[in-house]
GROMACS .gro file of C-alpha atoms in nm:
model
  335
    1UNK     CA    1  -3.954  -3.074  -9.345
    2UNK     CA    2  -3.874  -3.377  -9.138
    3UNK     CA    3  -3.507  -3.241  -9.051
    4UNK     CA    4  -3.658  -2.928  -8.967
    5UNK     CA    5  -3.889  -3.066  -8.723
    6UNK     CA    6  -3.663  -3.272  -8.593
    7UNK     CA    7  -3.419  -2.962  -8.520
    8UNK     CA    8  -3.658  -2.767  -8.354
    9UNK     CA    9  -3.722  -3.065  -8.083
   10UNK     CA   10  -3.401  -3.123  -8.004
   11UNK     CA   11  -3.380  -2.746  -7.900
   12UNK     CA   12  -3.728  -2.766  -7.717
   13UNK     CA   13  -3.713  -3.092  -7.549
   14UNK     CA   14  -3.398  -3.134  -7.268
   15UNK     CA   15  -3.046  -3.330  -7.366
   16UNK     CA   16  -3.149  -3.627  -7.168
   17UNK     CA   17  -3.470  -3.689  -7.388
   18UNK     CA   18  -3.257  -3.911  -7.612
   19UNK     CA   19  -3.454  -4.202  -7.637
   20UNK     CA   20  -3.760  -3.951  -7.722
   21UNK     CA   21  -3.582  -3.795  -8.005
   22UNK     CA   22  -3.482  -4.129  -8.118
   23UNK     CA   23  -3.833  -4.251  -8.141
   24UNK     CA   24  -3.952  -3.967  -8.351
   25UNK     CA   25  -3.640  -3.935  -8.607
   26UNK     CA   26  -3.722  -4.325  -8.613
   27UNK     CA   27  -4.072  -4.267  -8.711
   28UNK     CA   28  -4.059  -3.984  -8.918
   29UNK     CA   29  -3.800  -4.047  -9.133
   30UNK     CA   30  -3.985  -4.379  -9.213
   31UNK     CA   31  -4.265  -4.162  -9.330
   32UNK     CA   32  -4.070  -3.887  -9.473
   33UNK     CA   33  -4.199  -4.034  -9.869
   34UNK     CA   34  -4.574  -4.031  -9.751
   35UNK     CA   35  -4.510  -3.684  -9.613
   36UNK     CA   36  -4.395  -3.536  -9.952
   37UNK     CA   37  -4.739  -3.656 -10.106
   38UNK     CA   38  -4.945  -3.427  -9.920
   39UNK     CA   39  -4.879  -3.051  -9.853
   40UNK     CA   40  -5.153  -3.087  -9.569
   41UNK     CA   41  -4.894  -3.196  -9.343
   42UNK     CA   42  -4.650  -2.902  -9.339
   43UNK     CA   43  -4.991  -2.676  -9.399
   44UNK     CA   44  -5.188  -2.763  -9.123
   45UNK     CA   45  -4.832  -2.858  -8.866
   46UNK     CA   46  -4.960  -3.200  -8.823
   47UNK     CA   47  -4.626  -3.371  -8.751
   48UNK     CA   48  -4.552  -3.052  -8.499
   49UNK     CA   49  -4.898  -3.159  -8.324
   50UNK     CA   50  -4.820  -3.547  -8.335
   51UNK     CA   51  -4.468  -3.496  -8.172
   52UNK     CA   52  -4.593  -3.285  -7.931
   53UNK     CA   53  -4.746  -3.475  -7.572
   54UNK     CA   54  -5.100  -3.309  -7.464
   55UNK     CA   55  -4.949  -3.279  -7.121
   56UNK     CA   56  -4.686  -3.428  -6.927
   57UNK     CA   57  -4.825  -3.495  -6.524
   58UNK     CA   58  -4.558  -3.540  -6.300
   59UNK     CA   59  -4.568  -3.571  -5.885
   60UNK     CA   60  -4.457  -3.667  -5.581
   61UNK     CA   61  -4.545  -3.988  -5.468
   62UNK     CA   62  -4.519  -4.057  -5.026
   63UNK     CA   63  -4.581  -4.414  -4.899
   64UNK     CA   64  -4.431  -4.574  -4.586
   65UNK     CA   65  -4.222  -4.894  -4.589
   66UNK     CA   66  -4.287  -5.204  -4.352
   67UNK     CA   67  -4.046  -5.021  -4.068
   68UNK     CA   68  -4.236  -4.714  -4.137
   69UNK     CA   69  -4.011  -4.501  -4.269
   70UNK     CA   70  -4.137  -4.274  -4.565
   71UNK     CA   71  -4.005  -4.305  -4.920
   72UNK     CA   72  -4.020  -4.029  -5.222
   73UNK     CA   73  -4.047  -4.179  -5.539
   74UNK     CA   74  -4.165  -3.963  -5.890
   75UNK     CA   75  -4.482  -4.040  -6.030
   76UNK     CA   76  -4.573  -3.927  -6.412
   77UNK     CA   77  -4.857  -4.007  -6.657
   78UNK     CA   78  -4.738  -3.887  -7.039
   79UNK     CA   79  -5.073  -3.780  -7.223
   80UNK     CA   80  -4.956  -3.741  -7.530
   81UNK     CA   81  -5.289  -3.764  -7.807
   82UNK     CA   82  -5.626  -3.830  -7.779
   83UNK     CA   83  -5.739  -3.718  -8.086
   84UNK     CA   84  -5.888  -4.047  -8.183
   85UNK     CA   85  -6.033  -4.111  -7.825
   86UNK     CA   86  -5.934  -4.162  -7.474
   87UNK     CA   87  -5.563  -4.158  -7.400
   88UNK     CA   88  -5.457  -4.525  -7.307
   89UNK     CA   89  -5.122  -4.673  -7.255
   90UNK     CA   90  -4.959  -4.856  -6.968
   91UNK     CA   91  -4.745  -4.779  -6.592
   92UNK     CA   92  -4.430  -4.890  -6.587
   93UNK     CA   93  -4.285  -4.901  -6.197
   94UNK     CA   94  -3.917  -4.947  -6.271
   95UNK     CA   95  -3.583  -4.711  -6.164
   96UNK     CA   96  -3.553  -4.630  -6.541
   97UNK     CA   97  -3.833  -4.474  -6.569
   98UNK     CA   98  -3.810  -4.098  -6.683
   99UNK     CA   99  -3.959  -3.825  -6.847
  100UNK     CA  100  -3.756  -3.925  -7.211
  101UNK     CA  101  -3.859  -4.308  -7.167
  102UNK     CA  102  -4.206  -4.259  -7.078
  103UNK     CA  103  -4.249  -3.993  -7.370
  104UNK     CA  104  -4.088  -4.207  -7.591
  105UNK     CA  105  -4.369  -4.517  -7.486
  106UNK     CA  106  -4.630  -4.304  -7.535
  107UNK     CA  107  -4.560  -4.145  -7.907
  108UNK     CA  108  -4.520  -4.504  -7.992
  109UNK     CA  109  -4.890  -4.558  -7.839
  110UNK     CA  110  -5.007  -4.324  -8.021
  111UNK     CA  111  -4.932  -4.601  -8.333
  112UNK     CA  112  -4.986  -4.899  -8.129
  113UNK     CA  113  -5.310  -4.798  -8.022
  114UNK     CA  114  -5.433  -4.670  -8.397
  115UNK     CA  115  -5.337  -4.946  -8.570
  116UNK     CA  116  -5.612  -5.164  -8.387
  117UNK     CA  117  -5.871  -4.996  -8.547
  118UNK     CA  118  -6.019  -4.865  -8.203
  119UNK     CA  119  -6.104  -4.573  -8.119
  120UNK     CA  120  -5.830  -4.495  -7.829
  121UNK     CA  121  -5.540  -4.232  -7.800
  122UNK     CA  122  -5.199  -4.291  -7.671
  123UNK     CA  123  -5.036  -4.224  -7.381
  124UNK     CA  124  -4.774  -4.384  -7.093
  125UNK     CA  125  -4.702  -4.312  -6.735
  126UNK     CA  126  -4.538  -4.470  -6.414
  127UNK     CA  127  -4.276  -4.469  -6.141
  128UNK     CA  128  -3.911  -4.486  -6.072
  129UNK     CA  129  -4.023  -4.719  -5.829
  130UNK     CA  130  -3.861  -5.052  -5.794
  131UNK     CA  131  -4.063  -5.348  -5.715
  132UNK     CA  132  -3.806  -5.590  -5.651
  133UNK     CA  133  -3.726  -5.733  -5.292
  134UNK     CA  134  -4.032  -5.540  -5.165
  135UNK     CA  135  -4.300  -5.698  -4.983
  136UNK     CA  136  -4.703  -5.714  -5.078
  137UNK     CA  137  -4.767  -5.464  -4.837
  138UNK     CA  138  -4.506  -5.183  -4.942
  139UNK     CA  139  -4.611  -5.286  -5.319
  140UNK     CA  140  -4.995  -5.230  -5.181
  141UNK     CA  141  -4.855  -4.877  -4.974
  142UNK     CA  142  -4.666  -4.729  -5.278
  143UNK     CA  143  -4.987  -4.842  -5.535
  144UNK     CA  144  -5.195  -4.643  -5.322
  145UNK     CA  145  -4.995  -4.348  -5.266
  146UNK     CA  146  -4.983  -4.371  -5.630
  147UNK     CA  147  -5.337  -4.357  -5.743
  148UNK     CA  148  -5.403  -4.101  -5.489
  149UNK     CA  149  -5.207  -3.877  -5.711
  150UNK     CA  150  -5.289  -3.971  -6.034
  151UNK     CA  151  -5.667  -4.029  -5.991
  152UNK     CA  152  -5.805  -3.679  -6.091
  153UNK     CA  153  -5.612  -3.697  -6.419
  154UNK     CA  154  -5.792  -4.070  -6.524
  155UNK     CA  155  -6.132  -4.213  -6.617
  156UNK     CA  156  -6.326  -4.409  -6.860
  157UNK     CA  157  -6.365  -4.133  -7.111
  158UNK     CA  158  -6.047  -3.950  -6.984
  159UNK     CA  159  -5.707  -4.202  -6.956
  160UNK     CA  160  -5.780  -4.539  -6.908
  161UNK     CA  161  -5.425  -4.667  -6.816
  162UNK     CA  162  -5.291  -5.003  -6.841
  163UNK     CA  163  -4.967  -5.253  -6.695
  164UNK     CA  164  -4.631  -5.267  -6.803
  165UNK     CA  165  -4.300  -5.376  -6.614
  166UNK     CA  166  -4.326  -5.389  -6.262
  167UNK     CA  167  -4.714  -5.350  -6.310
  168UNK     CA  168  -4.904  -5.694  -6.338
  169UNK     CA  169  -5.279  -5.789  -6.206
  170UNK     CA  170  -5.172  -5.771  -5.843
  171UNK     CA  171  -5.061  -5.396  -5.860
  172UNK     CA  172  -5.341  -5.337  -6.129
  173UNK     CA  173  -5.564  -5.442  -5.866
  174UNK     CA  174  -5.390  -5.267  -5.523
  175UNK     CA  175  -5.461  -4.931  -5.821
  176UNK     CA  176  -5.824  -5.018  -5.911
  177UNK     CA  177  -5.918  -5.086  -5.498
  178UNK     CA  178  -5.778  -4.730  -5.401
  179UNK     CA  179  -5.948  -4.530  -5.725
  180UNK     CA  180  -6.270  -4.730  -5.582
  181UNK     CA  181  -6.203  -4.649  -5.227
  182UNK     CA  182  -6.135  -4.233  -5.349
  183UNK     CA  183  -6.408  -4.184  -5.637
  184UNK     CA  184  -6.706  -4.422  -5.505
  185UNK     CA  185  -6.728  -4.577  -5.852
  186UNK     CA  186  -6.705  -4.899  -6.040
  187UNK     CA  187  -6.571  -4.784  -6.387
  188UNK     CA  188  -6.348  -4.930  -6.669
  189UNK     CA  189  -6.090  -4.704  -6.573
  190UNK     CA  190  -5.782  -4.966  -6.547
  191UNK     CA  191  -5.717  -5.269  -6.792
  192UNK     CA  192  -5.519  -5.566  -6.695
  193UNK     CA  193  -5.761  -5.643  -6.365
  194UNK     CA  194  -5.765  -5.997  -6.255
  195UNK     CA  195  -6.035  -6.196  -6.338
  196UNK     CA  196  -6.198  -6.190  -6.067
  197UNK     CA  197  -6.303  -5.815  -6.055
  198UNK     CA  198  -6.332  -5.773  -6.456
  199UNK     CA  199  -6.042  -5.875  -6.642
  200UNK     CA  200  -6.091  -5.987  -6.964
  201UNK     CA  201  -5.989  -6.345  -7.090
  202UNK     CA  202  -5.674  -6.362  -7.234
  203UNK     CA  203  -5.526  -6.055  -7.134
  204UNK     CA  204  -5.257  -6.119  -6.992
  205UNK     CA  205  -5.162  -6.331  -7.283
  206UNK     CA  206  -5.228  -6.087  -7.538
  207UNK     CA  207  -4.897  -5.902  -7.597
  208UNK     CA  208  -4.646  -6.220  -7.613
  209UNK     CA  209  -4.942  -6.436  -7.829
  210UNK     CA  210  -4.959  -6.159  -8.086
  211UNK     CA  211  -4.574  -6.068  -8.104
  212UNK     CA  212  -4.530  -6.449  -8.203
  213UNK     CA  213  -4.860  -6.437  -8.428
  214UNK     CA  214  -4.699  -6.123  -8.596
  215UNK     CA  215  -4.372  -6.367  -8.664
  216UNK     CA  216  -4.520  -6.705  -8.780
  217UNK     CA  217  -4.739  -6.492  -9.025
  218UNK     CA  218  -4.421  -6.334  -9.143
  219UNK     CA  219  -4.244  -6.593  -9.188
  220UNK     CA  220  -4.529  -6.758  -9.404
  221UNK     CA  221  -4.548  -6.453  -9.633
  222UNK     CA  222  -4.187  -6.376  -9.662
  223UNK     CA  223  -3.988  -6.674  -9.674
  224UNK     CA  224  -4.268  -6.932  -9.680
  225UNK     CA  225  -4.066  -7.138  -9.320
  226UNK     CA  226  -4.236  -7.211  -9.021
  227UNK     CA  227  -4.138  -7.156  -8.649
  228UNK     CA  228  -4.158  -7.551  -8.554
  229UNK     CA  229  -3.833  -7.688  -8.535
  230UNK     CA  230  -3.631  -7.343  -8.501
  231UNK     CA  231  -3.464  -7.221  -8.209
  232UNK     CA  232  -3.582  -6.930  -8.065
  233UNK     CA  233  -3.449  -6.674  -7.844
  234UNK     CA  234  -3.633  -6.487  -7.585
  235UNK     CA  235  -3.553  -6.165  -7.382
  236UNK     CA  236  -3.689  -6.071  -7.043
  237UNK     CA  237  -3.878  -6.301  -6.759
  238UNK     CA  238  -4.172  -6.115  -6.740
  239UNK     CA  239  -4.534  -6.110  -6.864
  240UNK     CA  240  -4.476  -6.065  -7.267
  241UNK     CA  241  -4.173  -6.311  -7.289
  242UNK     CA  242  -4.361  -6.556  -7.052
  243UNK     CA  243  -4.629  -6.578  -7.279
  244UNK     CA  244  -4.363  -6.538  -7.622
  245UNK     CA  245  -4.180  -6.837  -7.452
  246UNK     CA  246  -4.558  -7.030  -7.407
  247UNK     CA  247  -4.706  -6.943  -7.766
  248UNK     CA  248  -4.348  -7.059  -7.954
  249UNK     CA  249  -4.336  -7.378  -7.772
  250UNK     CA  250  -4.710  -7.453  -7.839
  251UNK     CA  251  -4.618  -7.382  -8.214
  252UNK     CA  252  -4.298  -7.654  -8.190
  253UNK     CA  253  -3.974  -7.427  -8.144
  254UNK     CA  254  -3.708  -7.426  -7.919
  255UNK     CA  255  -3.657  -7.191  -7.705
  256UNK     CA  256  -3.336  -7.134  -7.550
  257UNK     CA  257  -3.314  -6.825  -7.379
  258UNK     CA  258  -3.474  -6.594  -7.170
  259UNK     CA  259  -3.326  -6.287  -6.923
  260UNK     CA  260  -3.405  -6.100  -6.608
  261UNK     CA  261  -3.233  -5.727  -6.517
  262UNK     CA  262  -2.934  -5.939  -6.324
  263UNK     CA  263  -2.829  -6.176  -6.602
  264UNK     CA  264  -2.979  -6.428  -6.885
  265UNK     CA  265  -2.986  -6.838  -6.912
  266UNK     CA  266  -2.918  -7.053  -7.189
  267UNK     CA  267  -3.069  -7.368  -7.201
  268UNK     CA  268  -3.013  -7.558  -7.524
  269UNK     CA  269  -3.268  -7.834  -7.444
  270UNK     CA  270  -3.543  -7.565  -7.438
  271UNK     CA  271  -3.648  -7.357  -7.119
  272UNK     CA  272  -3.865  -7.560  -6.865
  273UNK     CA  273  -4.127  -7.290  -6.863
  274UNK     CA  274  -4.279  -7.391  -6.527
  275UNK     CA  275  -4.003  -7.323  -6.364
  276UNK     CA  276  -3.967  -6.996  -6.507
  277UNK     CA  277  -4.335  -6.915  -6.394
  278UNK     CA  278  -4.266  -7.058  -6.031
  279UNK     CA  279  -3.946  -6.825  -6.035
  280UNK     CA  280  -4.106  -6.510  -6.187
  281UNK     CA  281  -4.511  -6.546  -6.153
  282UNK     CA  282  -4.724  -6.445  -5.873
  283UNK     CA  283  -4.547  -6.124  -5.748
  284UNK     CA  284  -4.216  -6.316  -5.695
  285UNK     CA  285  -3.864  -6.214  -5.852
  286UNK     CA  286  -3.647  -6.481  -5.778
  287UNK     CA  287  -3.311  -6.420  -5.996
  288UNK     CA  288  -3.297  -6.654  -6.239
  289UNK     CA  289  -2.937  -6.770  -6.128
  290UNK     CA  290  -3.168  -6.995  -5.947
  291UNK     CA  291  -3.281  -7.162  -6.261
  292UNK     CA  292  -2.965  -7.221  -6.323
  293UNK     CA  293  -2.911  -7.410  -5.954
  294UNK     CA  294  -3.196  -7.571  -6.053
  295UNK     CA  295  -3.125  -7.716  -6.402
  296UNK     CA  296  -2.839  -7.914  -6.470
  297UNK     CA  297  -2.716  -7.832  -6.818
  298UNK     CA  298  -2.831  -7.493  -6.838
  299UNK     CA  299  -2.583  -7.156  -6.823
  300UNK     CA  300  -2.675  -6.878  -6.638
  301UNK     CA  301  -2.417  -6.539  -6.746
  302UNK     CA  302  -2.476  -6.233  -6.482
  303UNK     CA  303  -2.515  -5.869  -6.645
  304UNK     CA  304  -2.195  -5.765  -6.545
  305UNK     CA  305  -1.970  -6.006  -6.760
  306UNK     CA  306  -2.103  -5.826  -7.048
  307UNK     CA  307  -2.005  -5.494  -7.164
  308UNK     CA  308  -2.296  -5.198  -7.128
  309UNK     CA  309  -2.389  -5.218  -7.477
  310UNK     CA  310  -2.433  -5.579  -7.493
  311UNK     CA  311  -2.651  -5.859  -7.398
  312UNK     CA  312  -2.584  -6.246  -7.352
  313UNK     CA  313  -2.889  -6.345  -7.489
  314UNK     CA  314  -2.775  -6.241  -7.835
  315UNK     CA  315  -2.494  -6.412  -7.821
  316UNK     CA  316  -2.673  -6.717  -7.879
  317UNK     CA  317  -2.725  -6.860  -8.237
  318UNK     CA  318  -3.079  -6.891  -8.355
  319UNK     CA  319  -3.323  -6.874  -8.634
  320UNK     CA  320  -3.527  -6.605  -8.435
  321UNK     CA  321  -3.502  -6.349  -8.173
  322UNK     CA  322  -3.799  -6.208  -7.975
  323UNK     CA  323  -3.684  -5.896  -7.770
  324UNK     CA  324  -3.935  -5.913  -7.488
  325UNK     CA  325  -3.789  -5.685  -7.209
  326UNK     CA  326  -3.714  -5.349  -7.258
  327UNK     CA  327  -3.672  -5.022  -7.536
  328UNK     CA  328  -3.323  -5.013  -7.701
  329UNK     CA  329  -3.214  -5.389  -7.596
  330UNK     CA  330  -3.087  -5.480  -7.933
  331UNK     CA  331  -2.782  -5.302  -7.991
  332UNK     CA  332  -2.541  -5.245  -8.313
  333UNK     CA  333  -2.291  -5.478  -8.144
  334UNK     CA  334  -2.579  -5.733  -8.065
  335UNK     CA  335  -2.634  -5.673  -8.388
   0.00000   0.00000   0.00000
């Protein structure tokens, strides 16, 4: 049943939807012996309804740059099930966003978002925008442009979307101002708001608390070891492996690593997480080569003396890794 399904989406979905058809053999074939137990599955097509999005949005976003030229960029929002309640799932403004990443983010939501125990759907959407190098007011043009487009398709009991890379409270906010501005209402339609306008407490820490949570509890059951002591490494710079890096030092490991999209640092006397928050916090993207400039003692390796299939943080020997950046970053050669 599974292979069968899986057949038929490789002939419906396109050949660049790899990392979508990935996700769901991944899934599936994990539940394959639960499937068997119940002929409800293949009777009633659940799995064909699961691995099939509601609706995929797509459009055109227009938004001038601080020498007032116009830019294209693609806008999509991936709502892919809402049979347990409104679709939710994050924007990710990146260039690698596409149709096959953002479908395979929001299947996974689906999961994510069941698991709590709430009563919320999943779904994903974003840009192939690129944050970096830009300043607060093309960041503020381009969010706007943005919601203009996506507003009709989102609302409390509708979509209630979310950040992700290249979407933190600043852009949450430049979002929630415009769908203000457009509908005339106040609503919990965006999470992730700062503070001041209704974000909730802890927030922004939730994601990189609860991946190392899910680890120390692990390691408790399994092998009964703690994480104080260990060293640790950490991928990405941004909000999850910010607050990953924060919650494993708290605990009493060592964390030596951490990455950005231009290269990684090792630091084997444990990464001075201030200055990884001055580098990286606040809307700026300062390339942590700077770090590096910074830190006597520390290596910083660019992306390029690696091959495309492997990563520098990895390289590094440690009790326990924390992938904090993107999909797919641990790779069989990592491995």
């Amino acid at each position: 049943m599974v292979e069968k399904i899986l057949a038929n989406l490789e002939k419906s979905n396109c050949a660049t939807d790899n990392t979508f058809l990935q996700a769901v053999s991944e899934v599936l074939t994990s539940l394959e012996p639960i499937i068997k137990t119940d002929a409800r599955y293949e009777q009633f097509a659940i799995l064909e309804r699961l691995v099939t999005p509601d609706r995929i949005i797509q459009f055109k976003v227009q938004w001038l740059d601080d020498n007032n030229q116009v830019n294209i960029n693609n806008g999509y929002r991936i709502q892919f099930n809402n049979s347990l309640g409104p679709y939710k799932g994050g924007l990710r403004f990146h260039p690698s966003v596409t149709t096959s990443v953002l479908k395979f983010l929001a299947f996974e939501q689906i999961f994510k978002n069941s698991l709590t125990g709430l009563p919320i759907g999943g779904a994903k959407g974003g840009s192939d925008f690129d944050p970096k190098g830009k300043s607060d007011f093309e960041i503020m043009r381009f969010c706007r442009a943005f919601m203009r487009e996506l507003y009709p398709y989102i609302g409390a009991r509708v979509d209630v979307p979310a950040g992700d890379i290249g979407v933190g409270a600043r852009e949450i906010g430049y979002l929630f101002g415009e769908y203000k501005r457009i509908t005339h209402n106040y609503d919990g339609v965006l999470s992730g708001k700062p503070y001041t306008f209704g974000g909730s407490l802890m927030r922004p820490q939730a994601t990189g608390y609860g991946a190392v949570y899910f680890a120390r509890e692990m390691l408790k059951e399994e092998l009964q070891e703690t994480l104080e002591g260990k060293v640790c490494s950490v991928s990405g710079a941004g909000n999850v492996a910010i607050h990953t890096i924060e919650k494993l030092q708290q605990l009493g490991a060592l964390v030596v690593t951490c990455s950005d999209s231009d290269g990684a640092i090792y630091d084997p006397r444990g990464i001075d997480l201030l200055l990884v928050r001055e580098l990286k916090e606040d809307g700026k993207r300062i390339s942590l080569a700077e770090y590096a400039r910074r830190t006597p003692g520390s290596v910083y390796t660019p992306k390029s003396e690696y091959p495309k299939d492997e990563h520098a943080v990895w390289q590094i020997s440690c009790f326990a890794a924390f992938p904090c950046a993107t999909q797919n970053e641990l790779t069989v050669s990592d491995a």
